[in-house]
Amino acid sequence: MAGLYLSSLSLSHFRSHRAARLEVDARPIAIHGPNGAGKTNLIEAVSMFSPGRGLRRAAAQDMVRRPEALGWKLTGILQSLHMVHEVEIWSEAGGSRQVRIDGKAAAQLALGRIARVLWLVPSMDRLWIEGAEGRRRFLDRITMSFLPGHAEAVLSFDKAMRERNRLLKDQVRDAHWYLALEAQMAQRGAEIDAGRRAALVELHAAQAAAETAFPAAELELTATAGDEMPEGADAYREALAESRFRDLVAGRTLIGPHRADLFAVYAAKGVPARDCSTGEQKALLVSLILANARALMRDFGAPPILLLDEVAAHLDAGRRAALYDEVCGLGAQAWMTGTGAELFAELGTRAQHFEVTEAGGMSQIAPQ
């Protein structure tokens, strides 16, 4: 069938999994087992089939199974629309992640052309009450799902900004040292800002068009007064030049997309997300992930692969059942984890069920 899903996944010396292989279909996948058995490690492996550092944002050397291995490898058969791809991802001796698609070496960003992967993990539960960096990263993941090239723009901007910040810390005042860096930052910064705003438009449209059991969120890209991102590359380049004296005093760049924040309001109540209850904050996150998935279904041509770690946390039985109904209605292959099989009872035969256990220091996966 046309769609987007992994039909086969093999892990070698990845985290707690010495060797594991799963053969699955396009239905959701419910994974249960005790804490520490390796459930999150399994869906982290799936997250590596997208650009970036995966759902834990870990370095490649931190994913290897210790102490017997020096590297790890993942192999998957990816059904992407009407194409089938063999994808290999590995790291050797602590080196950077390597990718091969259909037998040919590929850049990590190439994964974004054949797959879309979204995730919701417990560390995101505090998204609305912690620092702006996490919210920017959340929005950038959403933006990258629509525009895979967004990742390259972010990397390029960050590199140029680090070099500019080094000049600022060294109190370099000669304008000629800054011009090329600021031109690059202006171009990439404008791309980042435009991409984020386009992603918010997509999310708002997807929320407005859907009937869902989850609350809609009103989203706005904000910044500290005086540090707002100018519109367009030319205006941003001029702002960087004008801010240079202030930045010299601070020793860092004070204006740009790295200063943005994502402000969310629980639309039905008019309450900022940060002031909502824990359950409401979780429901808003679920709502945004589902809206992202619905928008991608139209944009990419298939719903994305979803990774929902400990998804039942902070969701009552009614909302949990509603989530499963929406995931199945989307037709997405959702990899979901929980501590007990009962958490996925409402799915029944609509999902594939696996149990992960730990024996002799090694995770074991068995279909249920």
Short mmCIF file of N, CA, C and O in Angstrom, two decimals, residues 136-247:
data_model
loop_
_atom_site.label_atom_id
_atom_site.label_comp_id
_atom_site.label_asym_id
_atom_site.label_seq_id
_atom_site.Cartn_x
_atom_site.Cartn_y
_atom_site.Cartn_z
N ARG A 136 11.78 26.78 20.80
CA ARG A 136 12.33 27.01 19.45
C ARG A 136 12.66 25.68 18.78
O ARG A 136 12.39 25.50 17.58
N ARG A 137 13.27 24.78 19.53
CA ARG A 137 13.62 23.48 18.96
C ARG A 137 12.37 22.72 18.53
O ARG A 137 12.35 22.07 17.48
N PHE A 138 11.32 22.79 19.34
CA PHE A 138 10.04 22.15 19.01
C PHE A 138 9.48 22.73 17.71
O PHE A 138 9.08 21.98 16.81
N LEU A 139 9.49 24.05 17.59
CA LEU A 139 8.98 24.68 16.38
C LEU A 139 9.86 24.37 15.18
O LEU A 139 9.36 24.17 14.06
N ASP A 140 11.16 24.31 15.38
CA ASP A 140 12.06 23.99 14.26
C ASP A 140 11.86 22.57 13.76
O ASP A 140 11.97 22.31 12.56
N ARG A 141 11.55 21.63 14.68
CA ARG A 141 11.25 20.26 14.23
C ARG A 141 9.98 20.26 13.38
O ARG A 141 9.91 19.57 12.35
N ILE A 142 8.98 21.02 13.80
CA ILE A 142 7.75 21.11 13.02
C ILE A 142 8.04 21.73 11.65
O ILE A 142 7.60 21.23 10.61
N THR A 143 8.82 22.82 11.65
CA THR A 143 9.15 23.49 10.40
C THR A 143 9.93 22.57 9.46
O THR A 143 9.66 22.51 8.25
N MET A 144 10.87 21.82 10.02
CA MET A 144 11.66 20.90 9.21
C MET A 144 10.79 19.80 8.60
O MET A 144 11.10 19.28 7.53
N SER A 145 9.69 19.45 9.28
CA SER A 145 8.82 18.41 8.72
C SER A 145 8.17 18.88 7.42
O SER A 145 7.89 18.07 6.53
N PHE A 146 7.94 20.19 7.29
CA PHE A 146 7.40 20.75 6.05
C PHE A 146 8.51 21.12 5.07
O PHE A 146 8.36 20.97 3.86
N LEU A 147 9.61 21.64 5.62
CA LEU A 147 10.71 22.16 4.81
C LEU A 147 12.01 21.50 5.27
O LEU A 147 12.70 22.04 6.15
N PRO A 148 12.39 20.34 4.73
CA PRO A 148 13.60 19.66 5.19
C PRO A 148 14.85 20.54 5.14
O PRO A 148 15.76 20.39 5.96
N GLY A 149 14.89 21.49 4.21
CA GLY A 149 16.04 22.39 4.11
C GLY A 149 16.16 23.36 5.28
O GLY A 149 17.20 24.03 5.43
N HIS A 150 15.13 23.43 6.12
CA HIS A 150 15.18 24.31 7.29
C HIS A 150 16.33 23.91 8.21
O HIS A 150 16.96 24.78 8.83
N ALA A 151 16.61 22.62 8.30
CA ALA A 151 17.70 22.15 9.16
C ALA A 151 19.03 22.73 8.72
O ALA A 151 19.84 23.17 9.55
N GLU A 152 19.27 22.76 7.42
CA GLU A 152 20.52 23.31 6.89
C GLU A 152 20.61 24.80 7.17
O GLU A 152 21.68 25.33 7.50
N ALA A 153 19.48 25.51 7.06
CA ALA A 153 19.47 26.95 7.34
C ALA A 153 19.83 27.22 8.79
O ALA A 153 20.60 28.14 9.10
N VAL A 154 19.30 26.40 9.71
CA VAL A 154 19.58 26.58 11.13
C VAL A 154 21.06 26.32 11.41
O VAL A 154 21.72 27.08 12.13
N LEU A 155 21.60 25.24 10.85
CA LEU A 155 23.01 24.92 11.06
C LEU A 155 23.92 26.02 10.52
O LEU A 155 24.90 26.41 11.15
N SER A 156 23.61 26.52 9.33
CA SER A 156 24.41 27.56 8.70
C SER A 156 24.36 28.86 9.51
O SER A 156 25.38 29.53 9.73
N PHE A 157 23.16 29.21 9.99
CA PHE A 157 23.02 30.42 10.81
C PHE A 157 23.81 30.29 12.10
O PHE A 157 24.53 31.21 12.50
N ASP A 158 23.66 29.15 12.76
CA ASP A 158 24.34 28.96 14.05
C ASP A 158 25.85 29.05 13.89
O ASP A 158 26.55 29.62 14.74
N LYS A 159 26.39 28.49 12.80
CA LYS A 159 27.83 28.54 12.58
C LYS A 159 28.30 29.97 12.38
O LYS A 159 29.30 30.41 12.99
N ALA A 160 27.58 30.73 11.56
CA ALA A 160 27.97 32.13 11.32
C ALA A 160 27.83 32.96 12.60
O ALA A 160 28.68 33.81 12.88
N MET A 161 26.79 32.68 13.38
CA MET A 161 26.60 33.45 14.61
C MET A 161 27.70 33.14 15.63
O MET A 161 28.16 34.04 16.33
N ARG A 162 28.12 31.88 15.71
CA ARG A 162 29.22 31.55 16.62
C ARG A 162 30.48 32.32 16.26
O ARG A 162 31.21 32.81 17.14
N GLU A 163 30.77 32.42 14.97
CA GLU A 163 31.95 33.16 14.54
C GLU A 163 31.80 34.65 14.83
O GLU A 163 32.77 35.31 15.25
N ARG A 164 30.62 35.20 14.62
CA ARG A 164 30.39 36.61 14.96
C ARG A 164 30.52 36.83 16.47
O ARG A 164 31.12 37.81 16.92
N ASN A 165 29.98 35.91 17.26
CA ASN A 165 30.08 36.04 18.72
C ASN A 165 31.53 35.99 19.19
O ASN A 165 31.90 36.64 20.17
N ARG A 166 32.36 35.21 18.48
CA ARG A 166 33.78 35.14 18.84
C ARG A 166 34.44 36.50 18.61
O ARG A 166 35.25 36.96 19.43
N LEU A 167 34.09 37.15 17.51
CA LEU A 167 34.61 38.49 17.26
C LEU A 167 34.15 39.47 18.33
O LEU A 167 34.93 40.32 18.80
N LEU A 168 32.89 39.36 18.72
CA LEU A 168 32.34 40.26 19.74
C LEU A 168 33.05 40.06 21.08
O LEU A 168 33.40 41.04 21.76
N LYS A 169 33.28 38.82 21.46
CA LYS A 169 33.96 38.54 22.72
C LYS A 169 35.39 39.04 22.71
O LYS A 169 35.94 39.45 23.75
N ASP A 170 36.01 39.00 21.52
CA ASP A 170 37.39 39.49 21.39
C ASP A 170 37.44 41.00 21.20
O ASP A 170 38.53 41.56 21.00
N GLN A 171 36.26 41.66 21.25
CA GLN A 171 36.17 43.12 21.14
C GLN A 171 36.74 43.64 19.82
O GLN A 171 37.36 44.71 19.77
N VAL A 172 36.53 42.88 18.75
CA VAL A 172 36.94 43.32 17.42
C VAL A 172 35.95 44.39 16.94
O VAL A 172 34.74 44.14 16.89
N ARG A 173 36.45 45.57 16.58
CA ARG A 173 35.58 46.69 16.22
C ARG A 173 35.61 47.04 14.73
O ARG A 173 34.77 47.82 14.27
N ASP A 174 36.54 46.48 14.01
CA ASP A 174 36.64 46.76 12.58
C ASP A 174 35.43 46.14 11.86
O ASP A 174 35.24 44.92 11.85
N ALA A 175 34.61 46.96 11.23
CA ALA A 175 33.37 46.50 10.59
C ALA A 175 33.61 45.47 9.50
O ALA A 175 32.76 44.60 9.25
N HIS A 176 34.79 45.54 8.84
CA HIS A 176 35.05 44.62 7.73
C HIS A 176 35.05 43.16 8.17
O HIS A 176 34.77 42.27 7.37
N TRP A 177 35.39 42.91 9.42
CA TRP A 177 35.40 41.53 9.91
C TRP A 177 33.98 40.96 10.02
O TRP A 177 33.78 39.75 10.02
N TYR A 178 33.00 41.82 10.11
CA TYR A 178 31.63 41.40 10.37
C TYR A 178 30.76 41.26 9.12
O TYR A 178 29.76 40.53 9.12
N LEU A 179 31.15 41.95 8.05
CA LEU A 179 30.23 42.10 6.92
C LEU A 179 29.80 40.76 6.30
O LEU A 179 28.61 40.53 6.09
N ALA A 180 30.76 39.89 6.00
CA ALA A 180 30.41 38.62 5.36
C ALA A 180 29.58 37.74 6.29
O ALA A 180 28.61 37.09 5.86
N LEU A 181 29.97 37.71 7.57
CA LEU A 181 29.23 36.90 8.53
C LEU A 181 27.80 37.40 8.69
O LEU A 181 26.85 36.61 8.74
N GLU A 182 27.64 38.71 8.77
CA GLU A 182 26.30 39.27 8.95
C GLU A 182 25.45 39.08 7.70
O GLU A 182 24.23 38.89 7.80
N ALA A 183 26.06 39.10 6.53
CA ALA A 183 25.31 38.82 5.30
C ALA A 183 24.78 37.39 5.31
O ALA A 183 23.63 37.13 4.92
N GLN A 184 25.62 36.45 5.75
CA GLN A 184 25.19 35.05 5.81
C GLN A 184 24.10 34.87 6.87
O GLN A 184 23.10 34.19 6.65
N MET A 185 24.29 35.49 8.04
CA MET A 185 23.29 35.40 9.10
C MET A 185 21.97 36.01 8.64
O MET A 185 20.89 35.48 8.95
N ALA A 186 22.05 37.13 7.91
CA ALA A 186 20.82 37.79 7.46
C ALA A 186 20.04 36.89 6.50
O ALA A 186 18.81 36.75 6.61
N GLN A 187 20.75 36.28 5.55
CA GLN A 187 20.08 35.42 4.58
C GLN A 187 19.46 34.21 5.26
O GLN A 187 18.27 33.90 5.06
N ARG A 188 20.25 33.53 6.07
CA ARG A 188 19.76 32.33 6.73
C ARG A 188 18.73 32.65 7.81
O ARG A 188 17.74 31.93 8.00
N GLY A 189 18.96 33.73 8.53
CA GLY A 189 18.01 34.12 9.57
C GLY A 189 16.64 34.43 9.01
O GLY A 189 15.61 34.06 9.59
N ALA A 190 16.61 35.12 7.87
CA ALA A 190 15.34 35.43 7.22
C ALA A 190 14.65 34.15 6.76
O ALA A 190 13.42 34.02 6.86
N GLU A 191 15.43 33.17 6.26
CA GLU A 191 14.85 31.89 5.85
C GLU A 191 14.25 31.17 7.05
O GLU A 191 13.16 30.59 6.96
N ILE A 192 14.97 31.18 8.17
CA ILE A 192 14.48 30.50 9.38
C ILE A 192 13.17 31.14 9.85
O ILE A 192 12.19 30.44 10.14
N ASP A 193 13.16 32.47 9.91
CA ASP A 193 11.97 33.17 10.38
C ASP A 193 10.78 32.91 9.46
O ASP A 193 9.67 32.62 9.93
N ALA A 194 11.00 32.98 8.15
CA ALA A 194 9.92 32.75 7.20
C ALA A 194 9.41 31.32 7.28
O ALA A 194 8.20 31.07 7.20
N GLY A 195 10.34 30.38 7.44
CA GLY A 195 9.94 28.98 7.55
C GLY A 195 9.10 28.71 8.78
O GLY A 195 8.09 28.00 8.72
N ARG A 196 9.51 29.28 9.91
CA ARG A 196 8.75 29.10 11.15
C ARG A 196 7.34 29.67 11.01
O ARG A 196 6.36 29.05 11.44
N ARG A 197 7.24 30.86 10.42
CA ARG A 197 5.93 31.49 10.28
C ARG A 197 5.04 30.70 9.32
O ARG A 197 3.83 30.58 9.54
N ALA A 198 5.63 30.15 8.27
CA ALA A 198 4.86 29.32 7.34
C ALA A 198 4.37 28.06 8.04
O ALA A 198 3.23 27.62 7.80
N ALA A 199 5.19 27.48 8.91
CA ALA A 199 4.79 26.29 9.65
C ALA A 199 3.62 26.60 10.58
O ALA A 199 2.68 25.79 10.72
N LEU A 200 3.64 27.77 11.22
CA LEU A 200 2.53 28.15 12.10
C LEU A 200 1.24 28.31 11.31
O LEU A 200 0.16 27.95 11.78
N VAL A 201 1.33 28.86 10.11
CA VAL A 201 0.15 28.97 9.25
C VAL A 201 -0.42 27.59 8.94
O VAL A 201 -1.64 27.36 8.99
N GLU A 202 0.46 26.64 8.64
CA GLU A 202 0.02 25.26 8.36
C GLU A 202 -0.66 24.65 9.59
O GLU A 202 -1.71 23.99 9.46
N LEU A 203 -0.09 24.86 10.75
CA LEU A 203 -0.68 24.30 11.98
C LEU A 203 -2.04 24.91 12.27
O LEU A 203 -2.99 24.20 12.62
N HIS A 204 -2.15 26.23 12.13
CA HIS A 204 -3.44 26.88 12.38
C HIS A 204 -4.51 26.36 11.43
O HIS A 204 -5.65 26.09 11.83
N ALA A 205 -4.15 26.19 10.16
CA ALA A 205 -5.11 25.70 9.17
C ALA A 205 -5.54 24.28 9.49
O ALA A 205 -6.73 23.93 9.38
N ALA A 206 -4.58 23.45 9.89
CA ALA A 206 -4.90 22.06 10.21
C ALA A 206 -5.79 21.96 11.44
O ALA A 206 -6.68 21.11 11.51
N GLN A 207 -5.55 22.82 12.43
CA GLN A 207 -6.40 22.82 13.61
C GLN A 207 -7.82 23.28 13.28
O GLN A 207 -8.80 22.72 13.76
N ALA A 208 -7.92 24.30 12.45
CA ALA A 208 -9.23 24.86 12.12
C ALA A 208 -10.08 23.88 11.31
O ALA A 208 -11.31 23.90 11.42
N ALA A 209 -9.42 23.03 10.53
CA ALA A 209 -10.15 22.14 9.63
C ALA A 209 -10.55 20.81 10.26
O ALA A 209 -11.28 20.03 9.65
N ALA A 210 -10.10 20.56 11.48
CA ALA A 210 -10.28 19.22 12.06
C ALA A 210 -11.31 19.23 13.18
O ALA A 210 -11.44 20.19 13.93
N GLU A 211 -12.04 18.12 13.28
CA GLU A 211 -12.86 17.85 14.45
C GLU A 211 -12.05 16.90 15.33
O GLU A 211 -11.74 15.79 14.93
N THR A 212 -11.70 17.36 16.51
CA THR A 212 -10.80 16.59 17.36
C THR A 212 -11.21 16.71 18.81
O THR A 212 -11.85 17.69 19.22
N ALA A 213 -10.84 15.72 19.59
CA ALA A 213 -11.12 15.72 21.02
C ALA A 213 -10.09 16.53 21.79
O ALA A 213 -10.23 16.69 23.01
N PHE A 214 -9.08 17.03 21.10
CA PHE A 214 -7.99 17.73 21.77
C PHE A 214 -8.11 19.24 21.54
O PHE A 214 -8.56 19.69 20.49
N PRO A 215 -7.67 20.03 22.51
CA PRO A 215 -7.87 21.48 22.44
C PRO A 215 -6.96 22.14 21.41
O PRO A 215 -5.80 21.77 21.27
N ALA A 216 -7.52 23.14 20.73
CA ALA A 216 -6.72 23.91 19.78
C ALA A 216 -5.85 24.91 20.52
O ALA A 216 -6.19 25.37 21.61
N ALA A 217 -4.72 25.22 19.92
CA ALA A 217 -3.80 26.21 20.49
C ALA A 217 -3.64 27.37 19.53
O ALA A 217 -3.51 27.17 18.32
N GLU A 218 -3.68 28.58 20.07
CA GLU A 218 -3.31 29.75 19.29
C GLU A 218 -1.82 29.98 19.49
O GLU A 218 -1.34 30.05 20.63
N LEU A 219 -1.09 30.07 18.41
CA LEU A 219 0.37 30.13 18.47
C LEU A 219 0.88 31.45 17.89
O LEU A 219 0.35 31.94 16.88
N GLU A 220 1.92 31.96 18.51
CA GLU A 220 2.50 33.22 18.03
C GLU A 220 4.01 33.19 18.24
O GLU A 220 4.49 32.74 19.28
N LEU A 221 4.73 33.66 17.23
CA LEU A 221 6.19 33.78 17.34
C LEU A 221 6.49 35.14 17.96
O LEU A 221 6.10 36.18 17.42
N THR A 222 7.15 35.15 19.11
CA THR A 222 7.39 36.40 19.84
C THR A 222 8.88 36.57 20.12
O THR A 222 9.69 35.67 19.87
N ALA A 223 9.22 37.73 20.67
CA ALA A 223 10.59 38.02 21.10
C ALA A 223 10.53 39.09 22.17
O ALA A 223 9.52 39.79 22.32
N THR A 224 11.60 39.23 22.93
CA THR A 224 11.71 40.30 23.91
C THR A 224 11.62 41.65 23.22
O THR A 224 12.19 41.83 22.13
N ALA A 225 10.91 42.58 23.81
CA ALA A 225 10.76 43.91 23.21
C ALA A 225 12.13 44.50 22.89
O ALA A 225 13.03 44.52 23.72
N GLY A 226 12.28 44.96 21.65
CA GLY A 226 13.55 45.52 21.19
C GLY A 226 14.43 44.53 20.48
O GLY A 226 15.39 44.91 19.80
N ASP A 227 14.12 43.22 20.63
CA ASP A 227 14.92 42.18 19.99
C ASP A 227 14.13 41.46 18.90
O ASP A 227 14.49 40.35 18.49
N GLU A 228 13.02 42.06 18.44
CA GLU A 228 12.19 41.41 17.44
C GLU A 228 12.97 41.19 16.14
O GLU A 228 13.80 42.02 15.75
N MET A 229 12.68 40.08 15.50
CA MET A 229 13.34 39.75 14.23
C MET A 229 12.79 40.63 13.12
O MET A 229 11.59 40.64 12.86
N PRO A 230 13.65 41.43 12.43
CA PRO A 230 13.18 42.23 11.30
C PRO A 230 12.67 41.34 10.17
O PRO A 230 13.09 40.18 10.04
N GLU A 231 11.80 41.89 9.35
CA GLU A 231 11.26 41.10 8.25
C GLU A 231 12.15 41.23 7.02
O GLU A 231 12.37 42.33 6.52
N GLY A 232 12.68 40.11 6.57
CA GLY A 232 13.49 40.11 5.37
C GLY A 232 14.98 40.20 5.65
O GLY A 232 15.41 40.72 6.68
N ALA A 233 15.78 39.68 4.72
CA ALA A 233 17.23 39.60 4.89
C ALA A 233 17.87 40.99 4.95
O ALA A 233 18.77 41.24 5.76
N ASP A 234 17.43 41.92 4.09
CA ASP A 234 18.05 43.24 4.07
C ASP A 234 17.84 43.97 5.39
O ASP A 234 18.78 44.59 5.94
N ALA A 235 16.62 43.91 5.91
CA ALA A 235 16.32 44.59 7.17
C ALA A 235 17.09 43.95 8.32
O ALA A 235 17.57 44.66 9.22
N TYR A 236 17.26 42.64 8.29
CA TYR A 236 17.99 41.98 9.36
C TYR A 236 19.47 42.31 9.30
O TYR A 236 20.12 42.53 10.32
N ARG A 237 20.03 42.39 8.08
CA ARG A 237 21.45 42.75 7.95
C ARG A 237 21.69 44.15 8.50
O ARG A 237 22.68 44.40 9.19
N GLU A 238 20.79 45.08 8.20
CA GLU A 238 20.92 46.43 8.73
C GLU A 238 20.80 46.45 10.25
O GLU A 238 21.53 47.17 10.95
N ALA A 239 19.89 45.64 10.79
CA ALA A 239 19.71 45.58 12.24
C ALA A 239 20.94 45.03 12.93
O ALA A 239 21.32 45.49 14.02
N LEU A 240 21.59 44.04 12.32
CA LEU A 240 22.82 43.49 12.90
C LEU A 240 23.92 44.56 12.95
O LEU A 240 24.65 44.66 13.95
N ALA A 241 24.02 45.32 11.87
CA ALA A 241 25.05 46.38 11.84
C ALA A 241 24.76 47.44 12.91
O ALA A 241 25.67 47.89 13.62
N GLU A 242 23.49 47.83 13.03
CA GLU A 242 23.12 48.84 14.01
C GLU A 242 23.28 48.36 15.45
O GLU A 242 23.55 49.15 16.36
N SER A 243 23.15 47.04 15.65
CA SER A 243 23.22 46.47 17.00
C SER A 243 24.64 46.10 17.41
O SER A 243 24.85 45.60 18.52
N ARG A 244 25.59 46.36 16.54
CA ARG A 244 26.94 45.87 16.78
C ARG A 244 27.55 46.41 18.08
O ARG A 244 28.17 45.66 18.85
N PHE A 245 27.34 47.71 18.37
CA PHE A 245 27.90 48.27 19.60
C PHE A 245 27.27 47.62 20.83
O PHE A 245 27.97 47.24 21.78
N ARG A 246 25.96 47.50 20.81
CA ARG A 246 25.27 46.84 21.93
C ARG A 246 25.74 45.40 22.08
O ARG A 246 25.94 44.90 23.19
N ASP A 247 25.93 44.70 20.96
CA ASP A 247 26.39 43.31 21.00
C ASP A 247 27.82 43.21 21.53
O ASP A 247 28.18 42.24 22.21
#
